[in-house]
Amino acid sequence: MNHLPPLAFCLSPLDRADEIRRDAVALKALEKHTSAQAVLFLRGDPALDGNALLRWPYSKTVNMTQAADPILLGLENGAPLYAVDLLPDAETPGLPEFTDTRSAGMRVSVEESGILAQARSLIEWRRKHRFCSNCGAETQQTEAGRKRTCPDCETEHFPRIDPVAIMLVVKDDWCLLGRQESWPERMWSALAGFIEPGETIADACAREIREEAGIQCDPSTAEIVCDQPWPFPSSLMIGLIIEAVTVGITIDEYEMEAVRWFSRDEVQEMLSGTHNEVDLPPKIAIARRLLEVWAARG
Ligand SMILES: [Zn+2]
């Protein structure tokens, strides 16, 4: 692992309160804590207070009819912090504007962004998984939002996390970047793809590179460099550097508009914003971190 500062969404100050979640009496008492607070979401977007998540007194949300069950995120300096998801047509007088999560992630501190990632992933998961995938009955929140349980067939449902391999393919002093047609002009980034069932991280990495760029890599060289929760809606990005065995590129035109080798000197220019053709993803993105780590090794 590297010694660079933590990426957005990667650091949370909360104690997730594991031992309290199975204790109904303790959970009830926690709701009455005088310093209990909530972060508020509307249609997946958080309310901000300047450059921090808005903290709203939890007591004011208890009787809100315009919100789904609050989710306990954890303890912040001993006091509970909940995520409250307002119904899409809720009226919000007296509340500041709700900001989209990506912009919010770039504005708030890294500790706040960790809370944001947890809250948003849980809220989105609940919104899309209200019914039991085994029998179709409506599920109920249990353990203060850490899971949902079916009252009919008793199946337990846990929040979804989708692992994604994102990899910088390297060969000597060169690395491989690609771009998709839908991306902003000039933007290039590392190749990436979802890990499939029955696949190791290294094998997924090598397969994606073969599919998207026609390049063979040696899975035994795959090195996990960093990782990052990515709450859009529930990915876990696993950042790797892997060595190529071949260099000839055959792109998958369905996925990629272009794939190219770039020198380490060019990557230094991209990182300093002086490359005349290429912009990298913003600092919030793990792809940029991979390039920072590799460039520093030169
Ligand atoms: Zn069921």
mmCIF file of C-alpha atoms and ligand atoms in Angstrom:
data_model
loop_
_atom_site.group_PDB
_atom_site.id
_atom_site.type_symbol
_atom_site.label_atom_id
_atom_site.label_comp_id
_atom_site.label_asym_id
_atom_site.label_seq_id
_atom_site.Cartn_x
_atom_site.Cartn_y
_atom_site.Cartn_z
ATOM 1 C CA MET A 1 0.000 0.000 0.000
ATOM 2 C CA ASN A 2 1.143 3.568 -0.619
ATOM 3 C CA HIS A 3 1.740 6.499 1.737
ATOM 4 C CA LEU A 4 -0.335 9.067 -0.139
ATOM 5 C CA PRO A 5 -3.247 10.760 1.677
ATOM 6 C CA PRO A 6 -6.489 8.745 1.774
ATOM 7 C CA LEU A 7 -8.757 9.000 -1.239
ATOM 8 C CA ALA A 8 -12.289 10.352 -1.007
ATOM 9 C CA PHE A 9 -14.793 7.862 0.489
ATOM 10 C CA CYS A 10 -11.925 5.883 2.115
ATOM 11 C CA LEU A 11 -11.881 7.069 5.710
ATOM 12 C CA SER A 12 -14.775 7.071 8.169
ATOM 13 C CA PRO A 13 -14.584 8.306 11.758
ATOM 14 C CA LEU A 14 -17.620 6.254 12.804
ATOM 15 C CA ASP A 15 -17.723 3.260 15.122
ATOM 16 C CA ARG A 16 -20.252 1.039 13.325
ATOM 17 C CA ALA A 17 -21.628 -0.113 16.698
ATOM 18 C CA ASP A 18 -21.690 -3.820 15.953
ATOM 19 C CA GLU A 19 -22.557 -4.956 19.504
ATOM 20 C CA ILE A 20 -25.509 -2.555 19.839
ATOM 21 C CA ARG A 21 -27.210 -3.562 16.593
ATOM 22 C CA ARG A 22 -28.535 -6.881 17.896
ATOM 23 C CA ASP A 23 -29.787 -5.353 21.177
ATOM 24 C CA ALA A 24 -33.286 -3.916 20.691
ATOM 25 C CA VAL A 25 -33.307 -2.224 24.111
ATOM 26 C CA ALA A 26 -29.950 -0.541 23.522
ATOM 27 C CA LEU A 27 -31.085 0.590 20.054
ATOM 28 C CA LYS A 28 -34.204 2.217 21.507
ATOM 29 C CA ALA A 29 -32.110 3.966 24.179
ATOM 30 C CA LEU A 30 -29.700 5.167 21.510
ATOM 31 C CA GLU A 31 -32.526 6.879 19.631
ATOM 32 C CA LYS A 32 -33.176 8.974 22.753
ATOM 33 C CA HIS A 33 -29.536 10.076 23.097
ATOM 34 C CA THR A 34 -29.589 13.863 23.562
ATOM 35 C CA SER A 35 -26.844 14.359 20.965
ATOM 36 C CA ALA A 36 -28.299 11.956 18.364
ATOM 37 C CA GLN A 37 -28.019 13.439 14.877
ATOM 38 C CA ALA A 38 -28.989 12.557 11.349
ATOM 39 C CA VAL A 39 -27.628 13.215 7.884
ATOM 40 C CA LEU A 40 -30.436 13.827 5.407
ATOM 41 C CA PHE A 41 -30.829 12.582 1.848
ATOM 42 C CA LEU A 42 -33.357 13.442 -0.826
ATOM 43 C CA ARG A 43 -33.479 11.322 -4.015
ATOM 44 C CA GLY A 44 -29.969 9.996 -3.254
ATOM 45 C CA ASP A 45 -28.445 13.446 -2.691
ATOM 46 C CA PRO A 46 -27.113 14.607 0.714
ATOM 47 C CA ALA A 47 -27.877 17.929 2.411
ATOM 48 C CA LEU A 48 -24.682 19.909 2.992
ATOM 49 C CA ASP A 49 -23.880 22.586 5.536
ATOM 50 C CA GLY A 50 -21.055 24.486 3.858
ATOM 51 C CA ASN A 51 -18.363 21.901 3.180
ATOM 52 C CA ALA A 52 -19.692 19.295 5.649
ATOM 53 C CA LEU A 53 -22.692 17.004 5.745
ATOM 54 C CA LEU A 54 -25.597 18.746 7.448
ATOM 55 C CA ARG A 55 -26.145 17.332 10.958
ATOM 56 C CA TRP A 56 -29.853 17.507 11.800
ATOM 57 C CA PRO A 57 -31.156 16.782 15.334
ATOM 58 C CA TYR A 58 -32.393 13.202 15.240
ATOM 59 C CA SER A 59 -35.313 14.082 17.551
ATOM 60 C CA LYS A 60 -36.723 16.288 14.774
ATOM 61 C CA THR A 61 -36.776 13.362 12.345
ATOM 62 C CA VAL A 62 -38.353 10.749 14.629
ATOM 63 C CA ASN A 63 -41.915 11.574 13.649
ATOM 64 C CA MET A 64 -41.177 12.467 10.057
ATOM 65 C CA THR A 65 -43.810 10.823 7.941
ATOM 66 C CA GLN A 66 -41.931 11.837 4.835
ATOM 67 C CA ALA A 67 -38.966 9.549 5.468
ATOM 68 C CA ALA A 68 -38.134 5.843 5.343
ATOM 69 C CA ASP A 69 -36.855 4.083 8.514
ATOM 70 C CA PRO A 70 -33.644 5.759 9.702
ATOM 71 C CA ILE A 71 -30.443 3.779 9.239
ATOM 72 C CA LEU A 72 -27.923 3.808 12.084
ATOM 73 C CA LEU A 73 -24.562 4.605 10.506
ATOM 74 C CA GLY A 74 -22.630 4.346 13.765
ATOM 75 C CA LEU A 75 -21.345 6.316 16.725
ATOM 76 C CA GLU A 76 -19.607 9.648 16.272
ATOM 77 C CA ASN A 77 -17.763 10.659 19.459
ATOM 78 C CA GLY A 78 -20.133 8.342 21.349
ATOM 79 C CA ALA A 79 -23.332 9.824 19.915
ATOM 80 C CA PRO A 80 -25.404 8.026 17.273
ATOM 81 C CA LEU A 81 -25.481 9.265 13.698
ATOM 82 C CA TYR A 82 -28.352 8.160 11.454
ATOM 83 C CA ALA A 83 -29.017 8.474 7.745
ATOM 84 C CA VAL A 84 -32.564 9.610 6.990
ATOM 85 C CA ASP A 85 -33.882 9.227 3.455
ATOM 86 C CA LEU A 86 -36.712 11.659 2.728
ATOM 87 C CA LEU A 87 -39.445 10.502 0.390
ATOM 88 C CA PRO A 88 -38.977 11.784 -3.170
ATOM 89 C CA ASP A 89 -41.833 14.301 -2.874
ATOM 90 C CA ALA A 90 -40.991 15.407 0.694
ATOM 91 C CA GLU A 91 -41.211 19.120 1.372
ATOM 92 C CA THR A 92 -38.001 20.488 2.855
ATOM 93 C CA PRO A 93 -38.582 24.022 4.131
ATOM 94 C CA GLY A 94 -35.733 25.273 6.303
ATOM 95 C CA LEU A 95 -33.266 22.791 4.819
ATOM 96 C CA PRO A 96 -30.388 23.799 2.576
ATOM 97 C CA GLU A 97 -30.154 22.513 -0.963
ATOM 98 C CA PHE A 98 -29.408 18.875 -1.553
ATOM 99 C CA THR A 99 -26.205 18.342 -3.541
ATOM 100 C CA ASP A 100 -25.386 15.433 -5.844
ATOM 101 C CA THR A 101 -23.115 12.892 -4.149
ATOM 102 C CA ARG A 102 -20.230 13.190 -6.611
ATOM 103 C CA SER A 103 -19.950 16.964 -6.135
ATOM 104 C CA ALA A 104 -20.449 16.544 -2.384
ATOM 105 C CA GLY A 105 -17.640 13.956 -2.300
ATOM 106 C CA MET A 106 -15.271 16.518 -3.793
ATOM 107 C CA ARG A 107 -16.341 19.278 -1.383
ATOM 108 C CA VAL A 108 -16.362 17.604 2.023
ATOM 109 C CA SER A 109 -13.400 16.371 4.089
ATOM 110 C CA VAL A 110 -12.198 12.813 3.556
ATOM 111 C CA GLU A 111 -13.765 11.773 6.901
ATOM 112 C CA GLU A 112 -17.113 13.232 5.861
ATOM 113 C CA SER A 113 -16.852 11.524 2.480
ATOM 114 C CA GLY A 114 -16.475 8.158 4.259
ATOM 115 C CA ILE A 115 -19.763 8.768 6.055
ATOM 116 C CA LEU A 116 -21.295 9.886 2.767
ATOM 117 C CA ALA A 117 -20.212 6.689 0.987
ATOM 118 C CA GLN A 118 -21.672 4.451 3.679
ATOM 119 C CA ALA A 119 -24.942 6.378 3.932
ATOM 120 C CA ARG A 120 -25.549 6.676 0.216
ATOM 121 C CA SER A 121 -24.784 3.040 -0.569
ATOM 122 C CA LEU A 122 -27.153 1.850 2.173
ATOM 123 C CA ILE A 123 -29.932 4.208 1.131
ATOM 124 C CA GLU A 124 -29.686 3.236 -2.544
ATOM 125 C CA TRP A 125 -29.543 -0.464 -1.678
ATOM 126 C CA ARG A 126 -32.666 -0.212 0.435
ATOM 127 C CA ARG A 127 -34.538 1.712 -2.227
ATOM 128 C CA LYS A 128 -33.826 -0.954 -4.839
ATOM 129 C CA HIS A 129 -34.157 -4.047 -2.641
ATOM 130 C CA ARG A 130 -37.413 -3.570 -0.793
ATOM 131 C CA PHE A 131 -38.759 -6.999 -1.662
ATOM 132 C CA CYS A 132 -37.426 -10.464 -0.832
ATOM 133 C CA SER A 133 -35.617 -11.960 -3.830
ATOM 134 C CA ASN A 134 -36.560 -15.438 -2.556
ATOM 135 C CA CYS A 135 -40.346 -15.110 -2.101
ATOM 136 C CA GLY A 136 -41.343 -11.577 -3.105
ATOM 137 C CA ALA A 137 -42.643 -10.397 0.291
ATOM 138 C CA GLU A 138 -41.767 -6.909 1.509
ATOM 139 C CA THR A 139 -38.665 -7.075 3.718
ATOM 140 C CA GLN A 140 -38.122 -5.334 7.053
ATOM 141 C CA GLN A 141 -35.123 -3.410 8.261
ATOM 142 C CA THR A 142 -33.132 -5.242 10.965
ATOM 143 C CA GLU A 143 -30.026 -4.429 13.006
ATOM 144 C CA ALA A 144 -30.800 -0.727 12.520
ATOM 145 C CA GLY A 145 -30.364 -0.934 8.763
ATOM 146 C CA ARG A 146 -27.354 -3.216 8.410
ATOM 147 C CA LYS A 147 -29.543 -5.854 6.807
ATOM 148 C CA ARG A 148 -33.140 -6.596 5.830
ATOM 149 C CA THR A 149 -35.080 -9.693 6.780
ATOM 150 C CA CYS A 150 -38.053 -11.334 5.086
ATOM 151 C CA PRO A 151 -40.963 -11.826 7.529
ATOM 152 C CA ASP A 152 -42.391 -14.692 5.414
ATOM 153 C CA CYS A 153 -39.412 -16.917 4.552
ATOM 154 C CA GLU A 154 -36.871 -15.471 7.035
ATOM 155 C CA THR A 155 -34.208 -14.955 4.368
ATOM 156 C CA GLU A 156 -31.678 -12.330 5.412
ATOM 157 C CA HIS A 157 -30.608 -9.777 2.804
ATOM 158 C CA PHE A 158 -27.308 -7.932 3.114
ATOM 159 C CA PRO A 159 -26.291 -4.698 1.401
ATOM 160 C CA ARG A 160 -24.902 -5.135 -2.061
ATOM 161 C CA ILE A 161 -21.235 -4.422 -2.770
ATOM 162 C CA ASP A 162 -19.995 -4.820 -6.358
ATOM 163 C CA PRO A 163 -16.224 -5.368 -6.685
ATOM 164 C CA VAL A 164 -14.588 -3.684 -9.670
ATOM 165 C CA ALA A 165 -10.999 -4.214 -10.792
ATOM 166 C CA ILE A 166 -9.398 -1.034 -12.121
ATOM 167 C CA MET A 167 -5.910 -1.565 -13.406
ATOM 168 C CA LEU A 168 -2.932 0.231 -14.744
ATOM 169 C CA VAL A 169 -1.312 -2.058 -17.300
ATOM 170 C CA VAL A 170 2.416 -1.350 -17.496
ATOM 171 C CA LYS A 171 5.346 -2.444 -19.661
ATOM 172 C CA ASP A 172 8.749 -1.009 -18.747
ATOM 173 C CA ASP A 173 8.321 2.795 -18.833
ATOM 174 C CA TRP A 174 4.933 2.695 -20.529
ATOM 175 C CA CYS A 175 1.376 2.378 -19.282
ATOM 176 C CA LEU A 176 -1.921 1.728 -20.986
ATOM 177 C CA LEU A 177 -4.853 4.140 -20.852
ATOM 178 C CA GLY A 178 -8.168 4.104 -22.655
ATOM 179 C CA ARG A 179 -11.174 6.266 -23.244
ATOM 180 C CA GLN A 180 -14.881 5.655 -23.816
ATOM 181 C CA GLU A 181 -16.963 7.634 -26.267
ATOM 182 C CA SER A 182 -19.290 8.929 -23.533
ATOM 183 C CA TRP A 183 -16.454 10.502 -21.501
ATOM 184 C CA PRO A 184 -15.593 14.203 -21.561
ATOM 185 C CA GLU A 185 -13.354 15.170 -24.465
ATOM 186 C CA ARG A 186 -9.623 14.700 -23.709
ATOM 187 C CA MET A 187 -10.263 12.416 -20.716
ATOM 188 C CA TRP A 188 -8.339 9.143 -20.574
ATOM 189 C CA SER A 189 -8.239 6.685 -17.696
ATOM 190 C CA ALA A 190 -7.233 3.214 -16.550
ATOM 191 C CA LEU A 191 -9.163 0.194 -17.827
ATOM 192 C CA ALA A 192 -11.733 -1.306 -15.448
ATOM 193 C CA GLY A 193 -14.421 -3.944 -15.177
ATOM 194 C CA PHE A 194 -16.643 -5.830 -12.756
ATOM 195 C CA ILE A 195 -15.239 -8.975 -11.200
ATOM 196 C CA GLU A 196 -17.361 -11.951 -12.241
ATOM 197 C CA PRO A 197 -18.572 -14.851 -10.079
ATOM 198 C CA GLY A 198 -15.936 -17.544 -9.592
ATOM 199 C CA GLU A 199 -13.060 -15.276 -10.563
ATOM 200 C CA THR A 200 -10.054 -14.026 -8.580
ATOM 201 C CA ILE A 201 -9.215 -10.331 -8.643
ATOM 202 C CA ALA A 202 -6.048 -11.003 -10.665
ATOM 203 C CA ASP A 203 -7.859 -13.177 -13.202
ATOM 204 C CA ALA A 204 -10.600 -10.556 -13.633
ATOM 205 C CA CYS A 205 -7.929 -7.961 -14.203
ATOM 206 C CA ALA A 206 -6.166 -10.012 -16.910
ATOM 207 C CA ARG A 207 -9.481 -10.918 -18.584
ATOM 208 C CA GLU A 208 -10.685 -7.309 -18.785
ATOM 209 C CA ILE A 209 -7.422 -6.195 -20.402
ATOM 210 C CA ARG A 210 -7.612 -9.047 -22.912
ATOM 211 C CA GLU A 211 -11.238 -8.198 -23.751
ATOM 212 C CA GLU A 212 -10.910 -4.417 -23.958
ATOM 213 C CA ALA A 213 -7.414 -4.038 -25.424
ATOM 214 C CA GLY A 214 -6.382 -7.468 -26.762
ATOM 215 C CA ILE A 215 -3.303 -7.421 -24.519
ATOM 216 C CA GLN A 216 -2.074 -10.457 -22.577
ATOM 217 C CA CYS A 217 -1.032 -9.865 -18.961
ATOM 218 C CA ASP A 218 0.544 -12.141 -16.396
ATOM 219 C CA PRO A 219 -1.979 -12.437 -13.511
ATOM 220 C CA SER A 220 0.857 -13.373 -11.127
ATOM 221 C CA THR A 221 2.208 -9.790 -11.434
ATOM 222 C CA ALA A 222 -1.100 -8.184 -10.370
ATOM 223 C CA GLU A 223 -0.419 -5.962 -7.370
ATOM 224 C CA ILE A 224 -3.252 -4.404 -5.374
ATOM 225 C CA VAL A 225 -2.143 -0.814 -4.814
ATOM 226 C CA CYS A 226 -5.219 0.835 -3.316
ATOM 227 C CA ASP A 227 -8.971 0.440 -2.984
ATOM 228 C CA GLN A 228 -11.951 2.734 -2.642
ATOM 229 C CA PRO A 229 -15.663 2.447 -1.852
ATOM 230 C CA TRP A 230 -17.447 4.108 -4.776
ATOM 231 C CA PRO A 231 -21.097 4.767 -3.846
ATOM 232 C CA PHE A 232 -22.549 5.026 -7.387
ATOM 233 C CA PRO A 233 -24.341 3.047 -6.218
ATOM 234 C CA SER A 234 -22.309 0.362 -4.454
ATOM 235 C CA SER A 235 -18.974 -0.462 -6.055
ATOM 236 C CA LEU A 236 -15.753 -1.336 -4.295
ATOM 237 C CA MET A 237 -12.945 -0.237 -6.596
ATOM 238 C CA ILE A 238 -9.813 -2.394 -6.342
ATOM 239 C CA GLY A 239 -6.854 -0.607 -7.893
ATOM 240 C CA LEU A 240 -4.063 -2.734 -9.357
ATOM 241 C CA ILE A 241 -0.868 -2.420 -11.340
ATOM 242 C CA ILE A 242 -0.237 -5.379 -13.651
ATOM 243 C CA GLU A 243 2.487 -6.139 -16.161
ATOM 244 C CA ALA A 244 1.722 -6.739 -19.823
ATOM 245 C CA VAL A 245 3.271 -9.667 -21.683
ATOM 246 C CA THR A 246 2.255 -8.413 -25.145
ATOM 247 C CA VAL A 247 1.996 -4.821 -26.449
ATOM 248 C CA GLY A 248 -0.105 -4.967 -29.640
ATOM 249 C CA ILE A 249 -3.547 -3.387 -29.103
ATOM 250 C CA THR A 250 -6.850 -4.698 -30.477
ATOM 251 C CA ILE A 251 -9.676 -2.694 -28.942
ATOM 252 C CA ASP A 252 -13.185 -3.802 -28.137
ATOM 253 C CA GLU A 253 -15.035 -1.125 -30.080
ATOM 254 C CA TYR A 254 -18.254 -1.754 -28.162
ATOM 255 C CA GLU A 255 -16.609 -0.724 -24.875
ATOM 256 C CA MET A 256 -13.726 1.537 -25.832
ATOM 257 C CA GLU A 257 -13.258 4.418 -28.256
ATOM 258 C CA ALA A 258 -9.454 4.251 -28.029
ATOM 259 C CA VAL A 259 -6.654 2.559 -26.074
ATOM 260 C CA ARG A 260 -3.024 3.711 -26.200
ATOM 261 C CA TRP A 261 0.361 3.363 -24.531
ATOM 262 C CA PHE A 262 1.692 6.496 -22.811
ATOM 263 C CA SER A 263 5.214 7.093 -21.486
ATOM 264 C CA ARG A 264 5.950 7.848 -17.852
ATOM 265 C CA ASP A 265 7.038 11.361 -18.867
ATOM 266 C CA GLU A 266 3.649 11.936 -20.480
ATOM 267 C CA VAL A 267 1.923 10.691 -17.324
ATOM 268 C CA GLN A 268 3.930 13.229 -15.287
ATOM 269 C CA GLU A 269 2.625 15.941 -17.627
ATOM 270 C CA MET A 270 -0.946 14.671 -17.265
ATOM 271 C CA LEU A 271 -0.646 14.743 -13.474
ATOM 272 C CA SER A 272 0.610 18.310 -13.556
ATOM 273 C CA GLY A 273 -2.085 19.334 -16.056
ATOM 274 C CA THR A 274 0.350 20.254 -18.827
ATOM 275 C CA HIS A 275 -0.183 17.407 -21.318
ATOM 276 C CA ASN A 276 -1.412 18.884 -24.566
ATOM 277 C CA GLU A 277 -3.888 16.116 -25.434
ATOM 278 C CA VAL A 278 -4.982 14.353 -22.255
ATOM 279 C CA ASP A 279 -6.809 15.231 -19.027
ATOM 280 C CA LEU A 280 -6.959 12.694 -16.222
ATOM 281 C CA PRO A 281 -9.988 11.975 -14.016
ATOM 282 C CA PRO A 282 -10.321 14.289 -10.971
ATOM 283 C CA LYS A 283 -8.399 13.767 -7.727
ATOM 284 C CA ILE A 284 -11.373 11.943 -6.205
ATOM 285 C CA ALA A 285 -10.825 9.050 -8.688
ATOM 286 C CA ILE A 286 -8.764 5.965 -7.902
ATOM 287 C CA ALA A 287 -7.473 5.862 -11.510
ATOM 288 C CA ARG A 288 -5.564 9.044 -10.889
ATOM 289 C CA ARG A 289 -4.120 7.561 -7.696
ATOM 290 C CA LEU A 290 -2.836 4.532 -9.648
ATOM 291 C CA LEU A 291 -1.047 6.868 -12.037
ATOM 292 C CA GLU A 292 0.424 8.894 -9.148
ATOM 293 C CA VAL A 293 1.805 5.723 -7.565
ATOM 294 C CA TRP A 294 3.278 4.388 -10.804
ATOM 295 C CA ALA A 295 4.747 7.775 -11.865
ATOM 296 C CA ALA A 296 6.492 8.080 -8.491
ATOM 297 C CA ARG A 297 8.204 4.719 -9.024
ATOM 298 C CA GLY A 298 10.051 5.934 -12.108
HETATM 299 ZN ZN ZN B 1 -38.930 -14.086 1.600
#
